[in-house]
Amino acid sequence: MTVADVLMIALGAVAIGAGALVVTSTHLVRSGLYLVISLGAIAGLYLVLGAELVAWVQILVYVGAVVVLLLFAVMLTRAPIGPSPDLDRPIGPSALVGAGVGLGLAALFADAFRWIEYPRGDPGTAERVGAEIFGTWVLPFEVLSILLLSALVGAIVLSRPDIGRRSGQPNGPPDPTEMQTVEAAEEVPS
Amino acid sequence: MHVTIPYVIAAALFGLGVYGVVRRRNAILVLMAVELMLNAVNLILVTADVSLRSALKGVPGEAWAAPNSQAGSGGVVALFVIVLAAAEVGVGLAIVLQYYRVRKAVALDEIPLAEEVAE
């Protein structure tokens, strides 16, 4: 039981506890803030494991961008400030499925790796990760840039319904009070 | 260090994510649970980077990709997964907001099926 082990157990307890609160909290906003704690603890785990660059990218991208985006979505869908009682389905088999997946994977990993001591590798600094990305993984890296561009364009097209519709529709603009999607409104025979 | 600890932590986080995806009704909360699952996978990738790099010392890794590279690119794949998660959450939230604009609701089990729309 080294210092790294104790640190990993403590950070893992924080991550799992905050993760459990993410999936059980009745406040939408608190759920997002618990997600910040959980992701931050996972970034600490990356630091203990020696992956420095991944830890800082995790803080930058997840805590800095993704959670802010999720909180913006909570705000834009006019979520109530207080607790919302109707956030969950009736429990049904969901606890069974979740516990089964978690415990099954945990048993699999514990059986595969046992209690073997591994030496700490050299840290994953920006220099080493950069050499890996632009050496071995340069083609997936370029493909990923195209994927990010297409995701950007897709998000813009999705959130602006006036882009996808053809001009000169016989239906005219759909009534905003009408509870129908744009696609359904186009299919209605006039 | 004992790599079993982060592996078990990742398994527990993945189980929590599955539970959240099955249980939650709000689409944004489902996306948050998906983020938990992606983070569990990232943790497994980084841990595998450490453990396999030290276990495969001297063994040439990824011979199919580049014969001269060292074993252990888990950190790089973890970075790729982070980028994919950012793209996923961008498109997913665009869909959720568009649905909210049309229906004024984000409850996943109240989304009507196709035949109900066609009426």
Coordinates of C-alpha atoms in Angstrom, one line a residue:
Chain A
M1 CA 0.0 0.0 0.0
T2 CA 2.0 3.0 -1.3
V3 CA 1.1 6.7 -1.2
A4 CA -0.1 6.4 -4.8
D5 CA -2.6 3.7 -3.7
V6 CA -3.9 5.7 -0.9
L7 CA -4.3 8.8 -3.1
M8 CA -6.1 6.7 -5.8
I9 CA -8.5 5.2 -3.2
A10 CA -9.3 8.6 -1.8
L11 CA -9.8 10.2 -5.3
G12 CA -11.8 7.2 -6.4
A13 CA -14.1 7.5 -3.4
V14 CA -14.7 11.1 -4.3
A15 CA -15.3 10.3 -7.9
I16 CA -17.7 7.4 -7.2
G17 CA -19.6 9.4 -4.5
A18 CA -20.1 12.4 -6.7
G19 CA -21.0 10.2 -9.6
A20 CA -23.7 8.5 -7.5
L21 CA -25.1 11.9 -6.6
V22 CA -25.1 12.9 -10.3
V23 CA -27.4 10.0 -11.2
T24 CA -29.6 10.3 -8.0
S25 CA -29.9 14.1 -7.3
T26 CA -33.3 15.6 -7.8
H27 CA -31.9 19.1 -8.6
L28 CA -30.8 19.4 -12.3
V29 CA -28.2 22.1 -11.6
R30 CA -26.8 20.3 -8.6
S31 CA -26.4 17.2 -10.8
G32 CA -24.2 19.2 -13.1
L33 CA -22.1 20.6 -10.3
Y34 CA -21.6 17.1 -8.8
L35 CA -20.5 16.1 -12.3
V36 CA -17.7 18.8 -12.0
I37 CA -16.5 17.2 -8.7
S38 CA -16.5 13.7 -10.2
L39 CA -14.6 14.8 -13.3
G40 CA -12.1 16.7 -11.2
A41 CA -11.5 13.7 -9.1
I42 CA -10.9 11.6 -12.2
A43 CA -8.4 14.3 -13.4
G44 CA -6.6 13.8 -10.1
L45 CA -6.5 10.1 -10.8
Y46 CA -4.9 10.7 -14.1
L47 CA -2.3 12.8 -12.4
V48 CA -1.6 10.0 -9.9
L49 CA -1.3 7.6 -12.8
G50 CA 1.2 9.8 -14.5
A51 CA -0.8 11.0 -17.5
E52 CA -0.3 14.7 -16.9
L53 CA -1.5 16.0 -20.3
V54 CA -4.7 14.0 -20.2
A55 CA -5.4 15.4 -16.8
W56 CA -5.1 19.0 -17.9
V57 CA -7.1 18.3 -21.1
Q58 CA -9.7 16.7 -18.9
I59 CA -9.9 19.9 -16.8
L60 CA -10.0 22.2 -19.8
V61 CA -12.4 20.3 -22.0
Y62 CA -14.7 18.5 -19.6
V63 CA -14.9 20.8 -16.6
G64 CA -14.4 23.9 -18.6
A65 CA -16.5 23.3 -21.7
V66 CA -18.7 20.2 -21.5
V67 CA -20.2 20.9 -18.1
V68 CA -20.7 24.6 -19.0
L69 CA -22.5 23.4 -22.1
L70 CA -24.7 21.1 -20.1
L71 CA -25.6 23.8 -17.6
F72 CA -26.4 26.1 -20.5
A73 CA -28.8 23.5 -21.8
V74 CA -30.3 23.1 -18.3
M75 CA -30.9 26.9 -18.4
L76 CA -32.3 27.0 -21.9
T77 CA -34.8 24.3 -21.2
R78 CA -36.2 26.4 -18.3
A79 CA -35.5 23.8 -15.6
P80 CA -37.0 24.7 -12.3
I81 CA -34.6 26.0 -9.6
G82 CA -35.9 23.7 -6.8
P83 CA -36.1 20.0 -6.7
S84 CA -38.0 18.3 -9.6
P85 CA -39.8 15.2 -8.5
D86 CA -40.4 13.8 -11.9
L87 CA -36.8 13.3 -13.0
D88 CA -36.7 9.6 -12.6
R89 CA -38.6 6.7 -14.0
P90 CA -40.0 4.1 -11.6
I91 CA -37.0 2.1 -10.5
G92 CA -37.8 -1.1 -12.3
P93 CA -34.8 -3.1 -13.3
S94 CA -32.5 -0.1 -13.7
A95 CA -30.7 -0.6 -10.3
L96 CA -30.3 -4.3 -11.2
V97 CA -28.8 -3.5 -14.6
G98 CA -26.5 -0.8 -13.3
A99 CA -25.3 -2.9 -10.3
G100 CA -24.9 -5.9 -12.5
V101 CA -22.8 -4.1 -15.1
G102 CA -20.7 -2.3 -12.4
L103 CA -20.1 -5.4 -10.2
G104 CA -19.5 -7.6 -13.2
L105 CA -16.9 -5.4 -14.7
A106 CA -15.3 -4.9 -11.3
A107 CA -15.1 -8.7 -10.7
L108 CA -13.7 -9.1 -14.2
F109 CA -10.9 -6.6 -13.7
A110 CA -10.1 -7.8 -10.2
D111 CA -9.8 -11.3 -11.5
A112 CA -7.7 -10.2 -14.4
F113 CA -5.2 -8.0 -12.6
R114 CA -5.2 -9.5 -9.1
W115 CA -3.2 -7.6 -6.5
I116 CA 0.0 -7.3 -8.6
E117 CA 2.4 -4.4 -8.0
Y118 CA 3.2 -2.5 -11.2
P119 CA 6.1 0.0 -11.4
R120 CA 5.1 3.6 -12.3
G121 CA 5.9 4.3 -15.9
D122 CA 7.5 7.5 -17.2
P123 CA 5.0 10.4 -17.1
G124 CA 2.9 11.1 -20.1
T125 CA 4.2 14.6 -20.6
A126 CA 3.1 16.8 -23.5
E127 CA 6.4 16.0 -25.3
R128 CA 5.8 12.2 -25.2
V129 CA 2.1 12.4 -26.1
G130 CA 2.8 14.9 -28.9
A131 CA 5.4 12.6 -30.3
E132 CA 2.9 9.7 -30.2
I133 CA 0.1 11.8 -31.8
F134 CA 2.1 13.2 -34.6
G135 CA 4.0 10.0 -35.1
T136 CA 1.9 6.9 -34.8
W137 CA -1.6 8.5 -34.6
V138 CA -1.3 11.3 -37.1
L139 CA -4.0 9.9 -39.5
P140 CA -6.7 9.5 -36.8
F141 CA -5.8 12.9 -35.5
E142 CA -6.6 14.5 -38.9
V143 CA -9.8 12.4 -39.3
L144 CA -10.8 13.7 -35.8
S145 CA -10.4 17.3 -37.0
I146 CA -12.8 16.6 -39.9
L147 CA -15.2 15.0 -37.4
L148 CA -15.1 18.1 -35.2
L149 CA -15.9 20.3 -38.1
S150 CA -18.8 18.2 -39.2
A151 CA -20.2 18.1 -35.7
L152 CA -19.9 21.9 -35.5
V153 CA -21.8 22.3 -38.8
G154 CA -24.3 19.6 -37.8
A155 CA -25.1 21.4 -34.5
I156 CA -25.6 24.7 -36.3
V157 CA -27.9 23.1 -38.9
L158 CA -29.9 21.3 -36.2
S159 CA -30.5 24.3 -34.1
R160 CA -31.6 26.5 -37.1
P161 CA -34.7 24.9 -38.7
D162 CA -34.8 27.6 -41.4
I163 CA -31.6 26.3 -43.0
G164 CA -32.8 22.8 -43.8
R165 CA -36.2 23.8 -45.3
R166 CA -36.4 24.4 -49.0
S167 CA -37.7 27.8 -50.1
G168 CA -41.1 28.0 -51.9
Q169 CA -42.9 25.4 -49.8
P170 CA -46.6 25.4 -50.5
N171 CA -47.3 25.0 -46.8
G172 CA -45.7 28.3 -45.8
P173 CA -44.0 28.8 -42.5
P174 CA -45.3 26.4 -39.8
D175 CA -47.4 27.9 -37.0
P176 CA -45.2 28.2 -34.0
T177 CA -48.0 27.3 -31.6
E178 CA -48.7 24.1 -33.6
M179 CA -47.2 21.2 -31.7
Q180 CA -45.6 19.5 -34.7
T181 CA -42.1 19.1 -35.8
V182 CA -41.0 20.8 -39.0
E183 CA -40.6 17.5 -40.8
A184 CA -44.1 16.5 -39.7
A185 CA -45.5 19.8 -40.9
E186 CA -44.0 19.3 -44.3
E187 CA -45.6 15.9 -44.6
V188 CA -49.2 17.1 -43.9
P189 CA -51.1 17.2 -47.2
S190 CA -52.5 20.7 -47.8
Chain B
M1 CA 1.2 0.9 -7.6
H2 CA -1.8 -1.5 -7.7
V3 CA -3.6 -0.9 -11.0
T4 CA -6.6 -2.9 -9.7
I5 CA -7.8 0.1 -7.8
P6 CA -8.4 2.4 -10.8
Y7 CA -9.8 -0.4 -12.8
V8 CA -12.4 -1.1 -10.1
I9 CA -13.1 2.6 -9.8
A10 CA -13.7 2.8 -13.5
A11 CA -16.0 -0.3 -13.4
A12 CA -18.1 1.3 -10.7
L13 CA -18.3 4.6 -12.6
F14 CA -19.5 2.8 -15.7
G15 CA -22.1 1.0 -13.7
L16 CA -23.3 4.3 -12.3
G17 CA -23.5 5.7 -15.8
V18 CA -25.6 2.7 -17.0
Y19 CA -27.9 3.1 -14.1
G20 CA -28.3 6.8 -14.9
V21 CA -29.0 6.2 -18.6
V22 CA -31.7 3.6 -17.8
R23 CA -33.3 5.5 -14.9
R24 CA -33.4 9.1 -15.8
R25 CA -36.2 10.7 -17.8
N26 CA -34.6 14.1 -18.5
A27 CA -32.5 14.1 -21.7
I28 CA -29.8 16.4 -20.2
L29 CA -29.4 14.1 -17.2
V30 CA -29.0 11.1 -19.6
L31 CA -26.2 13.0 -21.4
M32 CA -24.5 13.6 -18.0
A33 CA -24.7 9.8 -17.3
V34 CA -23.2 9.2 -20.7
E35 CA -20.3 11.5 -19.8
L36 CA -19.8 9.4 -16.7
M37 CA -19.5 6.2 -18.8
L38 CA -17.1 7.9 -21.2
N39 CA -14.9 9.0 -18.3
A40 CA -14.9 5.4 -17.0
V41 CA -13.6 4.2 -20.4
N42 CA -11.0 7.0 -20.4
L43 CA -9.8 5.9 -16.9
I44 CA -9.4 2.4 -18.2
L45 CA -7.4 3.5 -21.2
V46 CA -5.0 5.6 -19.1
T47 CA -4.6 2.8 -16.5
A48 CA -4.0 0.3 -19.3
D49 CA -1.4 2.7 -20.7
V50 CA 0.5 2.6 -17.3
S51 CA 0.1 -1.0 -16.6
L52 CA 0.8 -2.4 -20.0
R53 CA 3.7 -0.1 -20.7
S54 CA 5.5 -1.4 -17.7
A55 CA 4.4 -4.9 -18.3
L56 CA 5.4 -4.9 -22.0
K57 CA 8.8 -3.4 -21.4
G58 CA 11.0 -4.2 -24.4
V59 CA 8.1 -5.7 -26.5
P60 CA 7.4 -3.7 -29.7
G61 CA 3.8 -2.5 -29.5
E62 CA 1.4 -1.6 -32.3
A63 CA 3.4 -3.5 -34.9
W64 CA 0.5 -3.1 -37.3
A65 CA 0.6 0.7 -37.1
A66 CA 4.3 1.6 -36.8
P67 CA 6.9 -1.0 -36.1
N68 CA 9.2 1.4 -34.3
S69 CA 6.7 2.8 -31.7
Q70 CA 6.8 1.9 -28.0
A71 CA 4.0 0.0 -26.3
G72 CA 1.2 2.1 -24.7
S73 CA -0.7 4.7 -26.5
G74 CA -3.6 4.7 -24.0
G75 CA -3.2 8.4 -23.2
V76 CA -3.5 9.4 -26.9
V77 CA -6.6 7.3 -27.3
A78 CA -8.0 8.9 -24.1
L79 CA -7.5 12.3 -25.7
F80 CA -9.3 11.2 -28.8
V81 CA -12.2 9.9 -26.7
I82 CA -12.4 13.3 -24.9
V83 CA -12.6 15.1 -28.3
L84 CA -15.3 12.6 -29.4
A85 CA -17.2 13.3 -26.2
A86 CA -17.1 17.0 -26.8
A87 CA -18.5 16.5 -30.4
E88 CA -21.2 14.1 -29.1
V89 CA -22.4 16.5 -26.4
G90 CA -22.5 19.4 -28.8
V91 CA -24.7 17.6 -31.3
G92 CA -26.7 15.9 -28.6
L93 CA -27.6 19.2 -26.9
A94 CA -28.5 20.7 -30.2
I95 CA -31.0 17.9 -30.7
V96 CA -32.3 18.3 -27.2
L97 CA -32.8 22.0 -27.5
Q98 CA -34.4 21.7 -30.9
Y99 CA -36.8 19.1 -29.4
Y100 CA -37.5 21.4 -26.5
R101 CA -38.3 24.3 -28.9
V102 CA -40.9 22.2 -30.7
R103 CA -42.4 20.2 -27.9
K104 CA -41.6 22.3 -24.7
A105 CA -40.5 19.1 -23.0
V106 CA -37.3 17.2 -22.4
A107 CA -38.8 14.0 -21.0
L108 CA -37.5 11.0 -22.9
D109 CA -40.4 8.6 -22.3
E110 CA -43.0 11.1 -23.6
I111 CA -41.5 11.3 -27.1
P112 CA -44.3 10.2 -29.4
L113 CA -43.6 7.4 -31.8
A114 CA -43.9 7.9 -35.6
E115 CA -47.5 6.7 -36.0
E116 CA -48.7 9.2 -33.4
V117 CA -47.0 12.1 -35.3
A118 CA -48.6 11.0 -38.5
E119 CA -52.1 11.3 -37.3

